[in-house]
Amino acid sequence: MTDTMTHERQDLITTLEQINQRLLWLSSWTIHNANHIREKRDGLKVGGHQASCASMTAIMAALYFHALGPNDKVSVKPHAGPVLHAIHYLLDQQTRETLEKYRGLGGAQSYPSRTKDTIPVDFSTGSVGLGVAVTAFTSLVQDYLIAHGQVQPENAGRMIALMGDAELDEGNIYECLIEGYKHDLRNCWWVVDYNRQSLDSTTAERMFRRFDDIFETCGWRVITLKHGRLQRELFAKPGGRAFEQWIDTCSNADFAVLTYQGGAAWRARLIADIGGKRGVRALIDGMDDDTLAKVMTNLGGHCLESLVEAFDSAQDERPTMFIAYTVKGHGLPLAGHKDNHSGMMSPTQMETFRARQNVPHGAEWDKWAGLGDNQAKALQDFVTHSPIGRKQQAAAAPTIPVPEIPAPAGAESTQAAFGRVMHDLAKSNTELADRLVTTAPDVTQTTNLGAFVNQRGLFRRQECDDVFLRAKIPSTQKWLQHAAGQHIELGIAENNFFLLLTSLGLSAGHFGTRLIPVGTVYDPFIARGLDALNYGCYSDSRFLLVGTPSGITLAAEGGAHQSINTPLIGMGQPGLASYEPAYADEVALMMAHAFDWMQRPDGSSVYLRLSTRSIDQEPRADTTWQSGALAGGYWLREPAPGATAAIVFTGVVAPEALEAWTALADDLPGIGLLNVTSPDLLHRGWSTRTSARWTNDTPTPSHIETLLSPLAPDAGLITVLDGSPAALSWLGGVRGQRVIPLGTDRFGQTGNLFDLYKTYRLDAEAIIDAAAELFL
Ligand SMILES: Cc1ncc(C[n+]2csc(CCOP(=O)(O)OP(=O)(O)O)c2C)c(N)n1
Ligand SMILES: [Mg+2]
C-alpha cells in the first residue's frame, strides 16, 4: 500500500515537473516573441518579466494542478501573468493568437485583468500589495455570504494570493493583517515567492523570520519551504550538515551572485568556506558543475515534492502563509542577477534555452513540444481532468429589484437624507434591503449610517454580547453583533475600506450572488485609499461610495478635514459615476438610480459627495427635473431664450447661487440657474459626443450641449462649487462661452460657514461680483 502510494506520489511529482517545464518555456517564449519576434512599429520596449515568471512556475504548477479546489480563487502576482496565461493555454482556454499579441492591443494583458483578459481571472493585479490583501477581504465576504445563506458552507473555497516577496513591503498588507485578525479570517492562503529580490535590489536578510513573527502574531500559520528534496538529501549525507549551515547563514546577495555565476563559482566558494570540514570535499567532488549548481539552487519553492507536501499539510481553515524560497529567474541564464527584474534572455540565450528544453524550431507554440505522443496525451489528460480543468463558469447572478425610494421627510442636508434613506430601507421588507451591506472605516456614526446599523446589526460570525446594553447604559447606538448583521465594521484604514468594498462589489462575479455594498468615508480621506479605490474600479467591482462630509462647508473642522479636489477625483476616475446632490430629494433619486446602475452589465460603481449643511429645500411642482438630475444637471431656474448669463452651481452652495440669481434677475433679465448634479457625467457625455465623430457613432448632442442651447452664443457663465473650480470651469469650452469659475483651490481653515464662504468667495456677493466682471 505504502509502496503504491509512493509510486503514485512519484508519478504526480514527475507530471507536475513536466508541467512546470512547459510553463517555464511558454511564459518565456510568450515574452520573447513579443519583444524579439513580433513586428515592432513604435520602437518602444514591449517588456515582460521572464525572471519573475521563472521564479513561480513550480509553485503555480503545484497549486493549479494539484492543490486547487473547484471553489478556490487565486490572485496571481502581476509579473507572473504570462504563467497564468500558459496554464490556461494548456487547458485550451487561451489561444495562441492572444498569446502572440501579449502586451499588444487585444492581446493577453501585461498583468492579469478580470475585465480585459479573455481567460478567467479571479483577481486583477498590478499595483503590488492590493491584489494580495483583496483575497483576505474576499474570504471575509465569503463568510458573510455563508452566514446570510447566500453560499452553502460546503461550497466554501480558499482565497489564495501568489505574491512577490517585495509585496510584503506594502503597508496595506499589515493593515489587512490587523483587520483580518479582528474578523477571525479563515480560508485564506498567501504563498510568498521568496526570491529575496525586488525591482531594484536583493532584500535585507534582517527581515529573515520577522515575517513569521508578524504573521503568527496575527493568527496565521506560517509554513516555510526553504530547502528542496535534493538539498535535504545532501544534508543527510556525511558532511551534509556543513552545507545546510552554510546556506542558512549565506547572505541574500552572496547567494544571488553565486547563483548567477553558476557551478564553478559555487565549487570555488564552497571549497574556500567549508572545504576543510569533514566529508564536504568528497561531496563537492562527487558532483559536476551542473549538478552542484542544481543542488545549491534547489530551494523549497522549486521542489514540487516540497510544494505538494506543504499544500497538502494545510487542509484546515486556518489562514496560512507559505514562505517558498525561490531563485528569481530559476532555470534561466538570468537567475540571481540583481538587475534581472526587467532583464530578458537575448536571442542567443533563448536558443540555448530552447535546446535545453528540447523544443524544435517551428514547434514553439505546441503545448507539449518535444514530448512523445504518449507523454503528450497523458499530460493533456492530466490537465483536462484536473479540478481547474473541470471548473464551470458560475451562472450570472440574478438582479435585485430596486423599489421606489421616496424623498426622505424632514432631511435638510444631503448627509442626513442619505442616513434617512438607509434607515427607511433598513425598516423596509424588501429584497434590496436584505442585500445591502454597509461598511465604514470607523466613521459609521458621523456619516449617518448609525440608524441603519441599529436596525440591521453588525456582522459577526460569532454572536457578541453588547456589554453597554446589558448594563442598561443609555446610548443611541444599539448595534447588536450577530451573523445576520449587515454592517461590517472596520478600523480606521481607508485602504482596507476600499478593498472590502472591492470584494463585496465582486460577489456577483465571484460567488454568483449579489450584494449591494454601501460604504461611507469622510470625503477628504478618499485620498488615503485612492489606489485601492482605483483598484476596485479597475476590477469592475460595484459599490456605492459616499464621501461625507465634504468641502470647506465643514467649517469649524478645519483644513485637514475639508476636501478640495474630490470633485476632480470623481470626474477622473473610470468605473465610477459621481454625483454631488444639493437637495434631499436628489439624494433619494440618485440612490435608487445607483442601486440599479451598480447591477447593470454596462453600469459602474457610484460616488455621492455629500454635506452636513442644512439648506432650504426646493419645492417641486412635478418630477420633470429628475431625468436631468440623473443625467448630470437641470435648470433650477430656466433661462429665457437668448439669455446672456447663467449661474451654474454644484451641491451645497445652492442657497448662495439662488440668492445671487434673485439679486441679478433685474439687471440680467432671463438669467438662468443651472444645478449641475454631476460634473462627471456632463463631461463624459460631452467628450463622448465630440469623439463620436471619429468613431462613426451618431453624434447626438450631449446633455450639457442641450442644457446650454437656450443661452445666447456669447453668454457668460459663473460657475461655483465647494471644491476645485476646475470641475465646472470647462463648461466654457462647450459652446465657447466666457466663464468666471468660483470654488476652492487653497486649503481651507477653521471658521464659521459665512466667514469661510466670504473668505473663499463662495457667497452670493462673490457670485454677483463675478457676474459684474463678466460684463465689464
Ligand atoms: C504599488 C506599486 N509600486 C511599484 C510597482 C513597480 N514594481 C513592479 S514589480 C516591483 C517589485 C516586485 O518585486 P517582488 O514583489 O519581489 O516580485 P518578483 O521578485 O517576484 O518579481 C515593483 C516595485 C508596482 N507594480 N506597484
Ligand atoms: Mg521578489
Coordinates of N, CA, C and O in Angstrom, one line a residue, residues 325-399:
Y325 N 11.0 29.6 -0.6 CA 12.3 30.2 -1.0 C 12.4 29.8 -2.5 O 12.2 28.7 -2.9
T326 N 12.8 30.8 -3.3 CA 13.0 30.6 -4.7 C 14.2 31.4 -5.2 O 14.8 32.2 -4.4
V327 N 14.5 31.2 -6.4 CA 15.6 32.0 -7.1 C 14.9 32.7 -8.3 O 14.2 32.1 -9.1
K328 N 15.0 34.0 -8.3 CA 14.4 34.8 -9.4 C 15.1 34.5 -10.7 O 16.4 34.6 -10.8
G329 N 14.4 34.0 -11.7 CA 15.0 33.6 -12.9 C 15.4 32.2 -12.9 O 16.2 31.7 -13.8
H330 N 14.9 31.4 -12.0 CA 15.4 30.0 -11.8 C 15.3 29.2 -13.2 O 14.2 29.3 -13.8
G331 N 16.3 28.5 -13.5 CA 16.3 27.8 -14.8 C 16.6 28.6 -16.0 O 16.7 28.1 -17.1
L332 N 16.9 29.9 -15.8 CA 17.2 30.8 -17.0 C 18.6 31.4 -16.7 O 19.0 31.5 -15.6
P333 N 19.2 31.8 -17.8 CA 20.5 32.5 -17.6 C 20.5 33.8 -16.8 O 21.5 34.3 -16.4
L334 N 19.2 34.2 -16.5 CA 19.1 35.5 -15.7 C 19.1 35.2 -14.2 O 19.1 36.1 -13.4
A335 N 19.1 33.9 -13.9 CA 18.9 33.6 -12.5 C 19.9 34.3 -11.5 O 21.1 34.3 -11.8
G336 N 19.4 34.9 -10.5 CA 20.2 35.5 -9.5 C 20.7 36.9 -9.8 O 21.1 37.6 -8.8
H337 N 20.8 37.3 -11.0 CA 21.4 38.7 -11.3 C 20.5 39.7 -10.7 O 19.3 39.7 -10.8
K338 N 21.1 40.7 -10.1 CA 20.3 41.7 -9.3 C 19.5 42.6 -10.3 O 18.6 43.2 -9.9
D339 N 19.9 42.7 -11.5 CA 19.2 43.5 -12.5 C 18.2 42.7 -13.3 O 17.7 43.2 -14.4
N340 N 17.8 41.5 -12.8 CA 17.0 40.7 -13.7 C 15.5 41.0 -13.8 O 14.8 40.4 -14.5
H341 N 15.1 41.9 -13.0 CA 13.6 42.2 -12.9 C 13.1 42.4 -14.3 O 12.1 41.8 -14.7
S342 N 13.7 43.4 -15.0 CA 13.2 43.7 -16.3 C 14.1 43.0 -17.4 O 14.0 43.2 -18.6
G343 N 15.1 42.2 -16.9 CA 16.0 41.6 -17.8 C 15.3 40.6 -18.7 O 14.2 40.0 -18.4
M344 N 15.9 40.3 -19.8 CA 15.3 39.4 -20.8 C 16.3 38.5 -21.4 O 17.4 39.0 -21.7
M345 N 16.0 37.3 -21.8 CA 17.0 36.5 -22.5 C 17.3 37.1 -23.9 O 16.3 37.5 -24.5
S346 N 18.5 37.1 -24.3 CA 18.8 37.6 -25.6 C 18.4 36.4 -26.6 O 18.3 35.3 -26.2
P347 N 18.3 36.7 -27.9 CA 18.0 35.7 -28.8 C 19.0 34.5 -28.7 O 18.6 33.3 -28.8
T348 N 20.3 34.8 -28.5 CA 21.3 33.7 -28.4 C 21.0 32.9 -27.1 O 21.0 31.6 -27.2
Q349 N 20.7 33.6 -26.0 CA 20.4 32.8 -24.8 C 19.1 32.0 -25.0 O 19.0 30.9 -24.5
M350 N 18.2 32.5 -25.7 CA 16.9 31.9 -25.9 C 17.2 30.6 -26.7 O 16.5 29.5 -26.5
E351 N 18.1 30.6 -27.7 CA 18.4 29.4 -28.5 C 19.0 28.3 -27.6 O 18.6 27.2 -27.7
T352 N 19.9 28.7 -26.7 CA 20.4 27.7 -25.8 C 19.3 27.1 -24.9 O 19.3 25.9 -24.6
F353 N 18.5 28.0 -24.4 CA 17.4 27.6 -23.5 C 16.4 26.7 -24.3 O 16.0 25.6 -23.8
R354 N 16.2 27.0 -25.6 CA 15.3 26.2 -26.4 C 15.9 24.7 -26.5 O 15.1 23.8 -26.4
A355 N 17.2 24.7 -26.8 CA 17.8 23.4 -26.9 C 17.7 22.6 -25.6 O 17.3 21.4 -25.7
R356 N 17.9 23.3 -24.5 CA 17.8 22.6 -23.2 C 16.4 22.1 -22.9 O 16.1 21.0 -22.3
Q357 N 15.4 22.9 -23.4 CA 14.0 22.5 -23.2 C 13.5 21.5 -24.3 O 12.4 21.1 -24.2
N358 N 14.4 21.2 -25.2 CA 14.1 20.3 -26.3 C 12.9 20.7 -27.1 O 12.0 19.9 -27.5
V359 N 12.8 22.0 -27.4 CA 11.7 22.5 -28.2 C 12.2 22.7 -29.7 O 13.0 23.5 -29.9
P360 N 11.6 21.9 -30.6 CA 12.1 22.1 -32.0 C 11.7 23.4 -32.6 O 10.7 24.0 -32.2
H361 N 12.5 23.9 -33.6 CA 12.1 25.1 -34.3 C 10.8 24.9 -35.0 O 10.5 23.9 -35.5
G362 N 9.9 25.9 -34.9 CA 8.6 25.8 -35.5 C 7.6 25.2 -34.6 O 6.4 25.2 -34.8
A363 N 8.0 24.6 -33.5 CA 7.1 23.9 -32.5 C 7.0 24.8 -31.2 O 6.5 24.3 -30.2
E364 N 7.4 26.0 -31.3 CA 7.4 26.8 -30.1 C 6.1 26.9 -29.4 O 6.0 27.0 -28.1
W365 N 5.0 27.0 -30.1 CA 3.7 27.2 -29.5 C 3.0 25.8 -29.3 O 1.8 25.8 -28.9
D366 N 3.6 24.7 -29.6 CA 3.0 23.4 -29.4 C 2.9 23.2 -27.9 O 3.9 23.4 -27.2
K367 N 1.8 22.8 -27.4 CA 1.6 22.8 -25.9 C 2.6 21.8 -25.3 O 3.1 22.0 -24.3
W368 N 2.8 20.7 -26.0 CA 3.7 19.7 -25.4 C 4.9 19.4 -26.3 O 5.4 18.3 -26.5
A369 N 5.4 20.5 -26.8 CA 6.6 20.4 -27.8 C 7.7 19.6 -27.2 O 8.1 19.7 -26.0
G370 N 8.2 18.7 -28.1 CA 9.4 17.9 -27.7 C 9.1 16.7 -26.9 O 10.0 15.9 -26.6
L371 N 7.8 16.5 -26.6 CA 7.5 15.2 -25.9 C 6.9 14.2 -26.9 O 6.3 14.6 -27.9
G372 N 7.0 13.0 -26.6 CA 6.4 11.9 -27.4 C 4.9 12.0 -27.4 O 4.3 12.6 -26.4
D373 N 4.2 11.3 -28.3 CA 2.8 11.4 -28.4 C 2.1 10.8 -27.1 O 1.2 11.4 -26.6
N374 N 2.6 9.7 -26.6 CA 2.0 9.1 -25.4 C 2.1 10.0 -24.2 O 1.2 10.2 -23.5
Q375 N 3.3 10.6 -24.1 CA 3.6 11.5 -23.0 C 2.7 12.7 -23.1 O 2.1 13.2 -22.1
A376 N 2.6 13.3 -24.3 CA 1.8 14.5 -24.5 C 0.3 14.2 -24.2 O -0.4 14.9 -23.5
K377 N -0.2 13.0 -24.6 CA -1.6 12.7 -24.4 C -1.8 12.5 -22.9 O -2.8 13.0 -22.3
A378 N -0.9 11.9 -22.2 CA -1.0 11.7 -20.8 C -1.1 13.0 -20.0 O -1.9 13.2 -19.1
L379 N -0.2 13.9 -20.5 CA -0.2 15.2 -19.8 C -1.5 16.0 -20.1 O -2.1 16.6 -19.2
Q380 N -2.0 15.9 -21.4 CA -3.2 16.6 -21.7 C -4.4 16.0 -20.9 O -5.2 16.8 -20.4
D381 N -4.4 14.7 -20.7 CA -5.5 14.1 -19.9 C -5.4 14.6 -18.5 O -6.4 14.9 -17.9
F382 N -4.2 14.7 -18.0 CA -4.0 15.1 -16.6 C -4.5 16.5 -16.4 O -5.3 16.8 -15.5
V383 N -4.1 17.4 -17.3 CA -4.6 18.8 -17.1 C -6.1 19.0 -17.3 O -6.8 19.7 -16.6
T384 N -6.6 18.3 -18.3 CA -8.0 18.4 -18.6 C -8.9 17.9 -17.5 O -9.9 18.5 -17.2
H385 N -8.4 16.9 -16.8 CA -9.2 16.3 -15.7 C -8.9 16.9 -14.3 O -9.4 16.4 -13.3
S386 N -8.0 17.8 -14.3 CA -7.7 18.5 -13.0 C -8.9 19.3 -12.6 O -9.7 19.7 -13.4
P387 N -9.0 19.5 -11.3 CA -10.2 20.3 -10.8 C -10.4 21.6 -11.6 O -11.5 22.0 -11.9
I388 N -9.3 22.3 -11.9 CA -9.4 23.6 -12.6 C -9.8 23.4 -14.0 O -10.6 24.2 -14.6
G389 N -9.4 22.3 -14.6 CA -9.8 22.0 -16.0 C -11.3 21.7 -16.1 O -11.9 21.9 -17.1
R390 N -11.9 21.2 -15.0 CA -13.3 20.8 -15.0 C -14.2 21.9 -14.4 O -15.4 21.8 -14.4
K391 N -13.5 23.0 -14.0 CA -14.3 24.1 -13.4 C -15.3 24.7 -14.3 O -14.9 25.1 -15.5
Q392 N -16.5 24.9 -13.9 CA -17.5 25.5 -14.7 C -17.6 27.0 -14.3 O -17.4 27.4 -13.2
Q393 N -17.9 27.8 -15.3 CA -18.1 29.2 -15.0 C -19.5 29.4 -14.3 O -20.5 28.7 -14.6
A394 N -19.5 30.2 -13.2 CA -20.7 30.4 -12.4 C -21.8 31.1 -13.3 O -21.4 31.9 -14.1
A395 N -23.0 30.7 -13.0 CA -24.1 31.4 -13.7 C -24.2 32.8 -13.3 O -23.8 33.2 -12.2
A396 N -24.7 33.7 -14.2 CA -24.8 35.1 -13.8 C -25.8 35.3 -12.6 O -26.8 34.6 -12.5
A397 N -25.4 36.2 -11.7 CA -26.2 36.4 -10.5 C -27.5 37.2 -10.9 O -27.5 38.1 -11.6
P398 N -28.7 36.7 -10.4 CA -29.9 37.4 -10.7 C -29.9 38.8 -10.1 O -29.3 39.1 -9.1
T399 N -30.6 39.7 -10.8 CA -30.7 41.1 -10.4 C -31.6 41.3 -9.3 O -32.7 40.7 -9.2

